[in-house]
């Protein structure tokens, strides 16, 4: 019952992605609580499997992880060095000359990295900003120079080659370890690998790593099953009406638990021993109704995520991406790590 997270599958996905970039040092992106799956469990499991580079969005996320990992683990912070950050034992990826000077004033001698903008225009120094501090930054021996691809999940998108060229132009000859690729970039091939790679979503079973092992199973307890006569409605707004007598199961989970209200009428199903039970009526905050008429036996539990319905399947139904399904998974489910 609840959310089952397969740590062995996460480790296997990390090993499989690392094997796609054999010349690079593979880290793991564990921001946003390891995409909602629990960084305090995921990061130590990956450390035990040999991962030594971890990436978070915020210094506060790094603070939580630092005591859970060995001293040889490096924890990089994408957000860089913001005023008031406690970066002890962490490695900020400095995003602007302002961050660079703040960091070098407050943390002289401590490790740092540089994040460059190669075209995404989200985070990182522009070529001119980098040029202005480059000599001073290189003299201080950064641990890593990295950038991020905007379209790596679309292998034919021209932005990939353009960003690769821009990144090379800014970093060739620096002699500093480089990193450009997350999950999608790893799959683009060796030109994109450099010395480090940093997969995120692929570790957690999501696209664009199509060969990923599924990581999450979400089993929901059935509270009630009722027989509904033809012509009656189910749920808020009376938006769904039975065409014939139907058996309806109500499970204890809803949009407050990350099962988006947009799943209403989407064709998404709940599952019992491999058999689908279509979600009918509106998804409410704590409850979902499913049509179990055609199941071989009345279910005690119904699954929302399993091998038949992955995070990306559910995301398609809800009009979003697997990343958002994962990071929305609520805190109300009992969690079990296997
Ligand atoms: C989130 C993120 C990643 C991981 O991306 P995935 O697509 O989940 O593999 C890597 N690098 C940066 C800068 C990120 O923000």
Coordinates of C-alpha atoms and ligand atoms in Angstrom, one line a residue:
X1 CA 0.0 0.0 0.0
X2 CA 1.2 3.5 -0.7
X3 CA 4.2 4.6 -2.6
X4 CA 6.8 2.0 -3.2
X5 CA 10.2 3.3 -4.4
X6 CA 12.6 0.8 -5.9
X7 CA 16.1 2.0 -4.9
X8 CA 17.7 -0.9 -6.8
X9 CA 16.0 0.3 -10.0
X10 CA 17.3 3.8 -9.4
X11 CA 20.8 2.4 -8.9
X12 CA 20.4 0.2 -12.1
X13 CA 19.2 3.3 -14.1
X14 CA 22.2 5.3 -12.8
X15 CA 24.6 2.5 -13.8
X16 CA 22.9 2.2 -17.2
X17 CA 23.2 5.9 -17.9
X18 CA 26.8 6.0 -16.6
X19 CA 27.5 3.2 -19.1
X20 CA 26.2 5.3 -22.0
X21 CA 28.9 7.9 -21.2
X22 CA 31.8 5.6 -20.2
X23 CA 34.5 8.3 -20.5
X24 CA 32.7 10.7 -18.1
X25 CA 32.3 10.8 -14.4
X26 CA 28.5 10.2 -13.8
X27 CA 26.9 12.2 -11.0
X28 CA 23.3 12.2 -9.9
X29 CA 20.8 15.1 -9.8
X30 CA 18.9 14.9 -6.5
X31 CA 17.2 18.3 -6.4
X32 CA 13.6 18.7 -5.3
X33 CA 14.0 15.9 -2.8
X34 CA 15.3 13.5 -5.6
X35 CA 12.3 14.4 -7.9
X36 CA 9.9 13.8 -5.0
X37 CA 11.2 10.3 -4.2
X38 CA 13.3 11.2 -1.1
X39 CA 16.9 12.5 -1.5
X40 CA 17.8 11.2 2.0
X41 CA 17.2 7.6 0.8
X42 CA 18.2 8.0 -2.9
X43 CA 21.5 9.8 -2.5
X44 CA 23.0 7.4 0.0
X45 CA 21.9 4.4 -2.2
X46 CA 23.7 6.0 -5.2
X47 CA 26.7 6.8 -3.0
X48 CA 26.9 3.2 -2.0
X49 CA 26.8 2.2 -5.7
X50 CA 29.8 4.5 -6.4
X51 CA 28.3 7.9 -7.3
X52 CA 30.4 10.7 -5.9
X53 CA 29.0 13.8 -7.5
X54 CA 25.5 15.0 -6.5
X55 CA 23.6 18.1 -7.8
X56 CA 21.0 20.1 -6.0
X57 CA 19.2 23.3 -6.8
X58 CA 19.6 25.1 -3.4
X59 CA 22.2 25.3 -0.7
X60 CA 19.5 24.2 1.8
X61 CA 19.0 21.0 -0.1
X62 CA 22.8 20.4 0.0
X63 CA 22.8 21.1 3.8
X64 CA 20.4 18.2 4.3
X65 CA 22.5 15.8 2.2
X66 CA 25.9 16.7 3.5
X67 CA 25.9 14.6 6.7
X68 CA 24.3 11.6 4.9
X69 CA 27.2 11.2 2.4
X70 CA 30.9 10.4 2.7
X71 CA 33.4 13.2 2.8
X72 CA 34.6 12.3 -0.7
X73 CA 31.1 13.1 -2.1
X74 CA 30.9 16.5 -3.9
X75 CA 27.6 18.3 -3.7
X76 CA 27.1 20.9 -6.4
X77 CA 24.5 23.7 -6.1
X78 CA 23.0 24.9 -9.3
X79 CA 21.7 28.1 -7.8
X80 CA 25.2 29.2 -7.0
X81 CA 26.0 31.5 -4.1
X82 CA 23.0 33.5 -3.0
X83 CA 23.3 36.1 -0.1
X84 CA 23.1 34.2 3.2
X85 CA 23.8 30.8 1.9
X86 CA 25.7 28.4 4.1
X87 CA 27.8 26.6 1.6
X88 CA 30.1 24.8 4.0
X89 CA 31.1 21.5 2.4
X90 CA 29.1 22.3 -0.8
X91 CA 30.3 23.5 -4.2
X92 CA 28.3 26.4 -5.6
X93 CA 28.1 26.7 -9.4
X94 CA 28.6 30.4 -9.8
X95 CA 26.2 32.0 -12.3
X96 CA 27.3 35.6 -12.6
X97 CA 30.3 37.8 -12.0
X98 CA 28.5 39.1 -8.9
X99 CA 28.2 35.5 -7.5
X100 CA 31.8 34.9 -8.4
X101 CA 33.1 37.9 -6.4
X102 CA 30.7 37.2 -3.5
X103 CA 31.9 33.7 -3.3
X104 CA 35.6 34.5 -3.7
X105 CA 35.3 37.1 -1.0
X106 CA 33.5 34.9 1.5
X107 CA 34.9 31.5 0.6
X108 CA 38.4 32.1 -0.7
X109 CA 40.2 28.8 -1.1
X110 CA 36.9 26.7 -1.0
X111 CA 35.9 24.7 -4.0
X112 CA 33.5 26.3 -6.6
X113 CA 32.3 25.7 -10.1
X114 CA 31.2 27.9 -12.9
X115 CA 27.8 27.7 -14.7
X116 CA 27.8 29.2 -18.2
X117 CA 24.8 30.1 -20.4
X118 CA 25.2 28.3 -23.8
X119 CA 21.9 29.5 -25.1
X120 CA 19.1 28.6 -22.8
X121 CA 19.0 32.0 -21.2
X122 CA 18.0 30.7 -17.8
X123 CA 21.1 30.4 -15.6
X124 CA 24.8 31.0 -16.0
X125 CA 27.2 33.5 -17.3
X126 CA 27.0 34.9 -20.8
X127 CA 30.1 34.7 -22.9
X128 CA 31.0 38.4 -22.2
X129 CA 30.5 38.0 -18.5
X130 CA 32.6 34.9 -18.5
X131 CA 35.3 36.6 -20.6
X132 CA 35.5 39.4 -18.0
X133 CA 36.3 37.1 -15.1
X134 CA 37.8 34.1 -16.9
X135 CA 41.4 34.7 -16.1
X136 CA 40.8 35.3 -12.4
X137 CA 38.3 32.4 -12.2
X138 CA 40.7 29.9 -13.9
X139 CA 43.5 31.0 -11.6
X140 CA 41.3 30.1 -8.7
X141 CA 41.0 26.5 -10.1
X142 CA 37.3 25.8 -10.5
X143 CA 36.2 22.1 -9.9
X144 CA 33.8 22.2 -12.8
X145 CA 32.6 24.3 -15.7
X146 CA 29.1 23.4 -16.8
X147 CA 26.1 24.4 -18.9
X148 CA 22.7 23.0 -19.6
X149 CA 20.9 22.0 -22.8
X150 CA 17.4 23.3 -23.5
X151 CA 16.3 20.7 -26.0
X152 CA 18.2 17.5 -25.3
X153 CA 15.1 15.4 -25.3
X154 CA 14.7 16.3 -29.0
X155 CA 17.8 14.8 -30.6
X156 CA 17.3 16.6 -34.0
X157 CA 16.7 20.0 -32.5
X158 CA 19.3 22.5 -33.9
X159 CA 19.7 24.1 -30.5
X160 CA 21.7 21.0 -29.3
X161 CA 24.5 21.5 -31.8
X162 CA 24.4 25.3 -31.4
X163 CA 24.7 25.0 -27.6
X164 CA 27.5 22.4 -27.9
X165 CA 29.4 24.8 -30.2
X166 CA 28.8 27.8 -27.8
X167 CA 29.9 25.8 -24.8
X168 CA 33.1 24.6 -26.6
X169 CA 33.9 28.1 -27.7
X170 CA 33.7 29.3 -24.1
X171 CA 35.6 26.4 -22.5
X172 CA 38.0 24.7 -25.0
X173 CA 41.5 24.9 -23.6
X174 CA 40.6 25.7 -20.0
X175 CA 41.8 22.3 -18.8
X176 CA 39.0 22.3 -16.3
X177 CA 36.6 19.3 -16.1
X178 CA 33.4 20.2 -18.0
X179 CA 29.8 19.0 -18.0
X180 CA 26.9 19.7 -20.4
X181 CA 24.6 16.8 -20.2
X182 CA 21.7 15.7 -18.2
X183 CA 19.7 12.6 -19.1
X184 CA 18.9 13.8 -22.6
X185 CA 22.4 14.9 -23.4
X186 CA 23.9 11.6 -22.4
X187 CA 21.7 10.0 -25.0
X188 CA 22.9 12.4 -27.7
X189 CA 26.3 10.7 -27.8
X190 CA 29.9 11.2 -26.9
X191 CA 30.3 14.7 -28.3
X192 CA 28.1 15.9 -25.4
X193 CA 29.7 13.9 -22.6
X194 CA 32.9 15.8 -21.7
X195 CA 34.4 14.8 -18.3
X196 CA 31.2 14.8 -16.3
X197 CA 27.5 14.0 -16.8
X198 CA 24.6 14.6 -14.5
X199 CA 21.4 12.5 -15.1
X200 CA 18.2 13.3 -13.2
X201 CA 14.9 12.1 -14.5
X202 CA 16.3 9.0 -16.1
X203 CA 17.4 7.7 -12.7
X204 CA 13.8 7.9 -11.5
X205 CA 12.4 6.0 -14.5
X206 CA 11.3 8.9 -16.7
X207 CA 11.7 9.9 -20.3
X208 CA 13.8 10.6 -22.3
X209 CA 15.5 7.5 -21.0
X210 CA 13.1 5.1 -22.6
X211 CA 15.0 2.0 -21.4
X212 CA 14.7 3.1 -17.7
X213 CA 13.5 0.5 -15.2
X214 CA 10.3 1.7 -13.6
X215 CA 11.0 3.0 -10.1
X216 CA 7.6 3.9 -8.5
X217 CA 4.5 1.9 -7.7
X218 CA 1.6 3.7 -6.2
X219 CA -1.1 1.5 -4.6
X220 CA -4.2 3.2 -3.3
X221 CA -6.6 1.6 -0.8
X222 CA -10.2 1.2 -1.9
X223 CA -12.5 2.7 0.7
X224 CA -15.9 1.7 -0.8
X225 CA -17.3 -0.2 -3.8
X226 CA -20.9 0.5 -4.9
X227 CA -23.3 -0.6 -7.6
X228 CA -24.6 2.3 -9.5
X229 CA -27.8 2.0 -11.6
X230 CA -28.0 3.1 -15.2
X231 CA -28.5 6.9 -15.6
X232 CA -26.9 7.9 -12.2
X233 CA -24.0 10.3 -12.0
X234 CA -20.7 10.0 -10.2
X235 CA -18.7 12.8 -8.6
X236 CA -18.6 16.6 -8.4
X237 CA -20.4 18.5 -11.1
X238 CA -22.3 15.3 -12.1
X239 CA -20.1 15.3 -15.2
X240 CA -20.1 11.5 -15.7
X241 CA -23.3 9.4 -16.0
X242 CA -23.6 5.7 -16.2
X243 CA -24.8 4.2 -19.5
X244 CA -25.6 0.9 -17.8
X245 CA -25.4 -0.5 -14.3
X246 CA -21.8 0.0 -13.2
X247 CA -19.6 -0.9 -10.2
X248 CA -17.7 2.0 -8.9
X249 CA -14.7 1.9 -6.5
X250 CA -13.6 5.0 -4.5
X251 CA -9.9 5.2 -3.6
X252 CA -8.2 7.3 -0.9
X253 CA -6.1 9.7 -3.0
X254 CA -6.7 12.8 -5.1
X255 CA -5.2 15.9 -6.5
X256 CA -3.8 16.9 -3.1
X257 CA -1.6 13.8 -3.5
X258 CA -0.3 14.7 -7.0
X259 CA -3.0 12.8 -9.0
X260 CA -3.8 15.9 -11.0
X261 CA -7.4 17.0 -11.4
X262 CA -6.6 17.2 -15.1
X263 CA -6.7 13.4 -15.1
X264 CA -10.5 13.7 -15.1
X265 CA -12.0 12.3 -18.3
X266 CA -8.4 11.7 -19.6
X267 CA -8.7 8.0 -20.2
X268 CA -6.2 7.3 -17.3
X269 CA -6.9 4.1 -15.4
X270 CA -6.3 2.6 -12.0
X271 CA -5.0 -0.9 -12.2
X272 CA -5.8 -4.2 -10.4
X273 CA -3.5 -7.2 -11.1
X274 CA -2.9 -5.9 -14.6
X275 CA -6.5 -5.1 -15.4
X276 CA -7.5 -1.5 -16.1
X277 CA -10.3 0.4 -14.2
X278 CA -10.9 3.7 -16.0
X279 CA -11.0 6.8 -13.8
X280 CA -14.6 8.2 -14.0
X281 CA -16.1 11.4 -12.6
X282 CA -14.0 14.3 -11.4
X283 CA -10.8 13.7 -9.5
X284 CA -11.4 15.3 -6.1
X285 CA -8.9 16.5 -3.5
X286 CA -8.7 13.2 -1.6
X287 CA -10.8 10.8 -3.6
X288 CA -10.9 9.2 -7.1
X289 CA -13.7 7.1 -8.5
X290 CA -12.9 4.3 -11.0
X291 CA -15.1 1.9 -12.9
X292 CA -14.3 -1.6 -11.7
X293 CA -17.3 -3.3 -13.4
X294 CA -15.1 -5.3 -15.8
X295 CA -12.5 -6.5 -13.2
X296 CA -12.5 -10.2 -12.4
X297 CA -13.0 -9.5 -8.7
X298 CA -13.6 -6.5 -6.5
X299 CA -10.2 -4.9 -5.6
X300 CA -8.9 -4.0 -2.2
X301 CA -6.3 -1.7 -3.7
X302 CA -5.9 0.0 -7.1
X303 CA -2.6 1.1 -8.6
X304 CA -2.1 4.5 -10.1
X305 CA 1.5 4.0 -11.1
X306 CA 3.0 0.7 -12.1
X307 CA 4.7 -1.0 -15.0
X308 CA 1.5 -0.7 -17.1
X309 CA 1.0 3.0 -16.4
X310 CA 4.3 4.8 -15.9
X311 CA 4.9 8.4 -14.8
X312 CA 5.1 9.4 -18.4
X313 CA 1.8 7.7 -19.3
X314 CA 0.1 9.5 -16.5
X315 CA 1.8 12.7 -17.5
X316 CA 0.5 12.4 -21.0
X317 CA -3.0 11.9 -19.7
X318 CA -2.7 14.9 -17.4
X319 CA -1.1 17.1 -20.1
X320 CA 2.2 17.5 -18.3
X321 CA 5.6 15.8 -18.1
X322 CA 6.9 12.9 -16.0
X323 CA 9.1 15.3 -14.0
X324 CA 5.9 17.0 -12.7
X325 CA 4.1 13.8 -11.9
X326 CA 7.2 12.7 -9.8
X327 CA 7.7 16.0 -8.0
X328 CA 4.0 16.2 -7.2
X329 CA 3.7 12.9 -5.5
X330 CA 2.3 13.8 -2.1
X331 CA 3.6 13.3 1.4
X332 CA 0.3 11.6 2.6
X333 CA 1.1 8.2 1.1
X334 CA 3.0 5.8 3.3
X335 CA 6.4 5.3 1.6
X336 CA 8.2 2.1 1.4
X337 CA 11.8 1.7 0.0
X338 CA 12.8 -1.6 -1.5
Ligands
LIG1 C1 17.4 19.4 -13.5 C2 18.7 19.6 -14.1 C3 19.4 18.5 -14.5 C4 18.8 17.1 -14.6 O1 18.0 17.0 -15.8 P1 17.3 15.7 -16.2 O2 16.6 16.1 -17.5 O3 16.3 15.4 -15.1 O4 18.2 14.6 -16.3 C5 20.8 18.7 -14.9 N1 21.3 19.9 -15.0 C6 20.6 21.0 -14.6 C7 21.3 22.3 -14.7 C8 19.3 20.9 -14.2 O5 18.6 22.0 -13.8

